[in-house]
mmCIF file of C-alpha atoms in Angstrom:
data_model
loop_
_atom_site.group_PDB
_atom_site.id
_atom_site.type_symbol
_atom_site.label_atom_id
_atom_site.label_comp_id
_atom_site.label_asym_id
_atom_site.label_seq_id
_atom_site.Cartn_x
_atom_site.Cartn_y
_atom_site.Cartn_z
ATOM 1 C CA MET A 1 0.000 0.000 0.000
ATOM 2 C CA ASP A 2 1.472 3.369 -0.948
ATOM 3 C CA SER A 3 1.176 6.405 1.311
ATOM 4 C CA SER A 4 -1.383 8.219 -0.854
ATOM 5 C CA GLU A 5 -3.635 5.174 -0.767
ATOM 6 C CA SER A 6 -3.241 4.806 2.984
ATOM 7 C CA LYS A 7 -4.237 8.404 3.638
ATOM 8 C CA SER A 8 -7.410 8.115 1.604
ATOM 9 C CA THR A 9 -8.588 4.638 2.606
ATOM 10 C CA VAL A 10 -7.322 3.794 6.092
ATOM 11 C CA LYS A 11 -9.726 4.801 8.846
ATOM 12 C CA LEU A 12 -7.950 4.923 12.181
ATOM 13 C CA PRO A 13 -9.808 4.946 15.474
ATOM 14 C CA GLU A 14 -9.592 8.526 16.727
ATOM 15 C CA PRO A 15 -7.518 7.627 19.835
ATOM 16 C CA SER A 16 -4.920 6.034 17.551
ATOM 17 C CA LEU A 17 -4.912 9.048 15.258
ATOM 18 C CA ARG A 18 -4.360 11.363 18.227
ATOM 19 C CA ARG A 19 -1.375 9.318 19.390
ATOM 20 C CA LEU A 20 0.480 9.294 16.067
ATOM 21 C CA PRO A 21 1.768 12.896 16.419
ATOM 22 C CA TRP A 22 3.170 11.954 19.851
ATOM 23 C CA TYR A 23 5.158 9.154 18.259
ATOM 24 C CA LEU A 24 6.296 11.419 15.445
ATOM 25 C CA ALA A 25 7.548 14.124 17.812
ATOM 26 C CA TYR A 26 9.636 11.658 19.800
ATOM 27 C CA ILE A 27 10.959 9.854 16.723
ATOM 28 C CA LYS A 28 11.994 13.154 15.114
ATOM 29 C CA LEU A 29 13.893 13.977 18.296
ATOM 30 C CA LEU A 30 15.810 10.714 17.916
ATOM 31 C CA GLN A 31 16.382 11.543 14.256
ATOM 32 C CA THR A 32 18.092 14.813 15.181
ATOM 33 C CA LYS A 33 20.397 12.827 17.464
ATOM 34 C CA GLY A 34 21.456 10.577 14.605
ATOM 35 C CA GLU A 35 19.642 7.458 15.795
ATOM 36 C CA GLU A 36 18.774 4.939 13.076
ATOM 37 C CA TYR A 37 16.244 2.590 14.692
ATOM 38 C CA VAL A 38 13.619 2.751 17.412
ATOM 39 C CA SER A 39 11.504 0.020 18.985
ATOM 40 C CA SER A 40 7.912 0.245 20.161
ATOM 41 C CA THR A 41 9.202 -0.582 23.647
ATOM 42 C CA GLN A 42 11.520 2.424 23.535
ATOM 43 C CA ILE A 43 8.723 4.715 22.362
ATOM 44 C CA ALA A 44 6.442 3.313 25.062
ATOM 45 C CA LYS A 45 8.968 4.009 27.795
ATOM 46 C CA GLU A 46 9.409 7.627 26.757
ATOM 47 C CA ILE A 47 5.800 8.678 26.143
ATOM 48 C CA GLY A 48 3.907 6.401 28.519
ATOM 49 C CA VAL A 49 1.859 4.355 26.046
ATOM 50 C CA ASP A 50 1.772 0.554 26.092
ATOM 51 C CA SER A 51 4.139 -0.912 23.486
ATOM 52 C CA SER A 52 1.488 -3.278 22.106
ATOM 53 C CA LYS A 53 -0.787 -0.296 21.526
ATOM 54 C CA ILE A 54 2.005 1.524 19.682
ATOM 55 C CA ALA A 55 2.638 -1.487 17.460
ATOM 56 C CA LYS A 56 -1.075 -1.725 16.676
ATOM 57 C CA ASP A 57 -1.315 2.007 15.913
ATOM 58 C CA LEU A 58 1.630 1.818 13.522
ATOM 59 C CA SER A 59 0.186 -1.260 11.825
ATOM 60 C CA PHE A 60 -2.684 0.907 10.578
ATOM 61 C CA ILE A 61 -0.261 2.849 8.386
ATOM 62 C CA ASN A 62 1.277 -0.294 6.937
ATOM 63 C CA ILE A 63 4.767 -0.036 8.374
ATOM 64 C CA SER A 64 6.508 -2.825 10.225
ATOM 65 C CA GLY A 65 9.667 -3.032 12.255
ATOM 66 C CA LYS A 66 12.523 -5.516 12.137
ATOM 67 C CA THR A 67 12.807 -8.215 14.776
ATOM 68 C CA ARG A 68 15.144 -7.189 17.625
ATOM 69 C CA VAL A 69 15.949 -3.948 15.794
ATOM 70 C CA GLY A 70 12.735 -1.957 15.554
ATOM 71 C CA TYR A 71 11.568 0.638 13.072
ATOM 72 C CA GLU A 72 13.922 2.458 10.710
ATOM 73 C CA ILE A 73 13.612 6.048 11.919
ATOM 74 C CA ASN A 74 13.928 7.953 8.640
ATOM 75 C CA SER A 75 11.318 5.757 6.975
ATOM 76 C CA LEU A 76 8.993 5.966 9.958
ATOM 77 C CA VAL A 77 9.208 9.763 10.065
ATOM 78 C CA ALA A 78 8.478 10.001 6.337
ATOM 79 C CA VAL A 79 5.504 7.634 6.508
ATOM 80 C CA LEU A 80 4.002 9.309 9.573
ATOM 81 C CA GLU A 81 4.372 12.822 8.163
ATOM 82 C CA GLU A 82 2.793 11.763 4.878
ATOM 83 C CA PHE A 83 -0.043 9.888 6.555
ATOM 84 C CA LEU A 84 -0.855 12.743 8.936
ATOM 85 C CA GLY A 85 -0.923 15.256 6.096
ATOM 86 C CA PHE A 86 2.050 17.240 7.364
ATOM 87 C CA THR A 87 3.880 17.077 4.026
ATOM 88 C CA SER A 88 1.106 18.873 2.114
ATOM 89 C CA MET A 89 0.409 22.551 2.737
ATOM 90 C CA HIS A 90 -3.174 23.378 3.724
ATOM 91 C CA LYS A 91 -4.242 27.020 3.614
ATOM 92 C CA ALA A 92 -6.337 28.436 6.449
ATOM 93 C CA PHE A 93 -8.129 31.620 7.471
ATOM 94 C CA ILE A 94 -8.265 32.894 11.049
ATOM 95 C CA PHE A 95 -11.543 34.410 12.203
ATOM 96 C CA GLY A 96 -11.018 36.754 15.138
ATOM 97 C CA VAL A 97 -7.624 38.429 15.434
ATOM 98 C CA GLY A 98 -7.550 39.028 19.174
ATOM 99 C CA ASN A 99 -4.726 37.845 21.407
ATOM 100 C CA LEU A 100 -5.149 34.168 20.561
ATOM 101 C CA GLY A 101 -5.810 34.684 16.866
ATOM 102 C CA ALA A 102 -2.794 36.965 16.540
ATOM 103 C CA ALA A 103 -0.632 34.478 18.441
ATOM 104 C CA LEU A 104 -1.596 31.720 16.011
ATOM 105 C CA MET A 105 -0.760 33.998 13.096
ATOM 106 C CA GLN A 106 2.657 34.538 14.669
ATOM 107 C CA ASP A 107 3.243 30.808 15.111
ATOM 108 C CA SER A 108 5.523 29.894 12.220
ATOM 109 C CA GLY A 109 5.657 26.356 13.587
ATOM 110 C CA LEU A 110 2.226 25.610 12.134
ATOM 111 C CA SER A 111 3.691 25.584 8.645
ATOM 112 C CA GLN A 112 6.022 22.767 9.681
ATOM 113 C CA TYR A 113 2.911 20.658 10.167
ATOM 114 C CA GLY A 114 1.248 21.585 6.898
ATOM 115 C CA LEU A 115 -0.899 24.554 7.935
ATOM 116 C CA GLU A 116 -0.418 27.952 6.296
ATOM 117 C CA VAL A 117 -2.472 30.842 7.645
ATOM 118 C CA VAL A 118 -2.986 33.142 4.659
ATOM 119 C CA ALA A 119 -5.347 35.767 6.102
ATOM 120 C CA GLY A 120 -7.144 36.898 9.214
ATOM 121 C CA PHE A 121 -10.628 38.402 9.523
ATOM 122 C CA ASP A 122 -11.988 40.752 12.155
ATOM 123 C CA VAL A 123 -14.494 43.589 12.513
ATOM 124 C CA LYS A 124 -12.376 46.023 14.514
ATOM 125 C CA PRO A 125 -11.474 49.053 12.361
ATOM 126 C CA GLU A 126 -8.055 49.356 14.000
ATOM 127 C CA LEU A 127 -7.127 45.838 12.845
ATOM 128 C CA VAL A 128 -8.509 45.861 9.308
ATOM 129 C CA GLY A 129 -5.810 46.655 6.774
ATOM 130 C CA THR A 130 -2.950 45.748 9.101
ATOM 131 C CA PHE A 131 -0.650 42.726 9.109
ATOM 132 C CA VAL A 132 0.453 40.151 11.666
ATOM 133 C CA ASN A 133 3.606 38.258 10.752
ATOM 134 C CA HIS A 134 3.184 39.574 7.182
ATOM 135 C CA ILE A 135 -0.312 38.041 7.042
ATOM 136 C CA PRO A 136 -3.072 40.496 6.020
ATOM 137 C CA ILE A 137 -6.140 41.188 8.136
ATOM 138 C CA TYR A 138 -9.412 41.893 6.339
ATOM 139 C CA HIS A 139 -12.859 42.912 7.490
ATOM 140 C CA LEU A 140 -15.131 39.928 8.011
ATOM 141 C CA SER A 141 -17.386 41.204 5.237
ATOM 142 C CA GLN A 142 -14.530 40.585 2.777
ATOM 143 C CA PHE A 143 -14.413 36.873 3.565
ATOM 144 C CA PRO A 144 -16.622 35.679 0.656
ATOM 145 C CA GLN A 145 -14.466 37.594 -1.827
ATOM 146 C CA LYS A 146 -11.185 36.285 -0.405
ATOM 147 C CA GLN A 147 -12.603 32.786 -0.249
ATOM 148 C CA LYS A 148 -13.375 32.913 -3.965
ATOM 149 C CA GLU A 149 -9.862 34.170 -4.681
ATOM 150 C CA LEU A 150 -7.974 31.682 -2.516
ATOM 151 C CA GLY A 151 -10.277 28.666 -2.196
ATOM 152 C CA VAL A 152 -9.405 28.100 1.460
ATOM 153 C CA LYS A 153 -11.203 25.168 3.106
ATOM 154 C CA ILE A 154 -9.983 25.483 6.712
ATOM 155 C CA GLY A 155 -11.149 28.118 9.171
ATOM 156 C CA ILE A 156 -9.643 28.726 12.608
ATOM 157 C CA LEU A 157 -12.215 30.183 14.985
ATOM 158 C CA THR A 158 -10.915 32.498 17.731
ATOM 159 C CA VAL A 159 -13.764 34.995 18.075
ATOM 160 C CA PRO A 160 -15.493 35.996 21.342
ATOM 161 C CA ILE A 161 -17.887 33.331 22.594
ATOM 162 C CA ASP A 162 -21.008 35.379 21.815
ATOM 163 C CA LYS A 163 -19.990 35.546 18.147
ATOM 164 C CA ALA A 164 -18.895 31.926 17.747
ATOM 165 C CA GLN A 165 -22.074 30.466 16.246
ATOM 166 C CA SER A 166 -22.902 33.366 13.938
ATOM 167 C CA VAL A 167 -19.357 33.547 12.550
ATOM 168 C CA THR A 168 -19.355 29.762 12.146
ATOM 169 C CA GLU A 169 -22.450 30.032 9.986
ATOM 170 C CA GLU A 170 -20.793 32.727 7.863
ATOM 171 C CA MET A 171 -17.723 30.526 7.469
ATOM 172 C CA ILE A 172 -19.774 27.560 6.293
ATOM 173 C CA ALA A 173 -21.911 29.669 3.966
ATOM 174 C CA GLY A 174 -18.709 31.039 2.440
ATOM 175 C CA GLY A 175 -17.254 27.620 1.674
ATOM 176 C CA ILE A 176 -15.218 26.597 4.733
ATOM 177 C CA LYS A 177 -15.244 22.798 5.068
ATOM 178 C CA ALA A 178 -13.241 22.278 8.276
ATOM 179 C CA ILE A 179 -13.251 24.366 11.457
ATOM 180 C CA TRP A 180 -10.621 24.397 14.194
ATOM 181 C CA ASN A 181 -12.604 25.854 17.071
ATOM 182 C CA PHE A 182 -10.595 27.497 19.849
ATOM 183 C CA THR A 183 -13.616 29.037 21.562
ATOM 184 C CA PRO A 184 -15.179 27.365 24.620
ATOM 185 C CA TYR A 185 -18.534 27.395 22.798
ATOM 186 C CA ARG A 186 -19.684 24.093 21.294
ATOM 187 C CA ILE A 187 -20.615 25.339 17.864
ATOM 188 C CA ARG A 188 -23.276 23.545 15.832
ATOM 189 C CA VAL A 189 -22.343 22.514 12.303
ATOM 190 C CA PRO A 190 -23.854 20.321 9.557
ATOM 191 C CA LYS A 191 -22.675 16.713 9.410
ATOM 192 C CA HIS A 192 -20.522 17.298 6.336
ATOM 193 C CA ILE A 193 -18.375 19.898 8.131
ATOM 194 C CA VAL A 194 -15.214 18.697 9.876
ATOM 195 C CA ILE A 195 -14.952 20.149 13.374
ATOM 196 C CA GLN A 196 -12.057 20.035 15.834
ATOM 197 C CA ASN A 197 -12.660 21.629 19.231
ATOM 198 C CA THR A 198 -9.590 22.814 21.142
ATOM 199 C CA SER A 199 -10.731 24.701 24.211
ATOM 200 C CA ILE A 200 -7.812 26.000 26.252
ATOM 201 C CA TYR A 201 -10.224 26.853 29.054
ATOM 202 C CA ALA A 202 -11.594 23.313 29.246
ATOM 203 C CA HIS A 203 -8.063 21.968 29.647
ATOM 204 C CA LEU A 204 -7.420 24.588 32.324
ATOM 205 C CA ALA A 205 -10.505 23.427 34.210
ATOM 206 C CA VAL A 206 -9.293 19.822 34.132
ATOM 207 C CA MET A 207 -5.829 20.850 35.326
ATOM 208 C CA PHE A 208 -7.200 22.991 38.166
ATOM 209 C CA ASN A 209 -9.552 20.214 39.258
ATOM 210 C CA ARG A 210 -6.784 17.628 39.345
ATOM 211 C CA LEU A 211 -4.469 20.047 41.123
ATOM 212 C CA ASN A 212 -7.100 20.658 43.800
ATOM 213 C CA ASN A 213 -7.394 16.904 44.357
ATOM 214 C CA ILE A 214 -3.698 16.492 45.116
ATOM 215 C CA LYS A 215 -3.258 15.897 48.820
#
């Protein structure tokens, strides 16, 4: 099975898909140190995931290790990056250029994982017409025009919570197919829209709760 086929046909369980970037990050660290092979046991020890689970996760992407040697690191990095979509550049718009939106526009590391923010949208007059990290900021009303020009399918949502649903609906109406939602609001979308919720505040709540339970 070639990598393009695997990306389009293999359906990983979501927990497995979420773990693959963990493996990739650790394996790339070994790569920078000049290591040539890594075993599932070694990965398990470093990131705290059972080795049998790692072997099963990697079997989904049709790569196997050598007995008593492990996985060839360069090949494993290449296969993982291709499978996860990190080798293809995906353009994205940011909706809401407040502190978080601006920080994401400043994050050049996103491009290393295949995400290129090409424009931001806001309604504040003082932001419209300016740039963050050389990325232009337009008024939200200009979104349909820019969407037609650039054909962007991914929208990153960082607007205030009271605007989350209405802006989401504008995004979808304008042609956005996948939304990375950073707001704490659980936006409602049609079934054909890909949604990924990443609420910093929800993670904070979990951390605070666990911290309070430490005796």
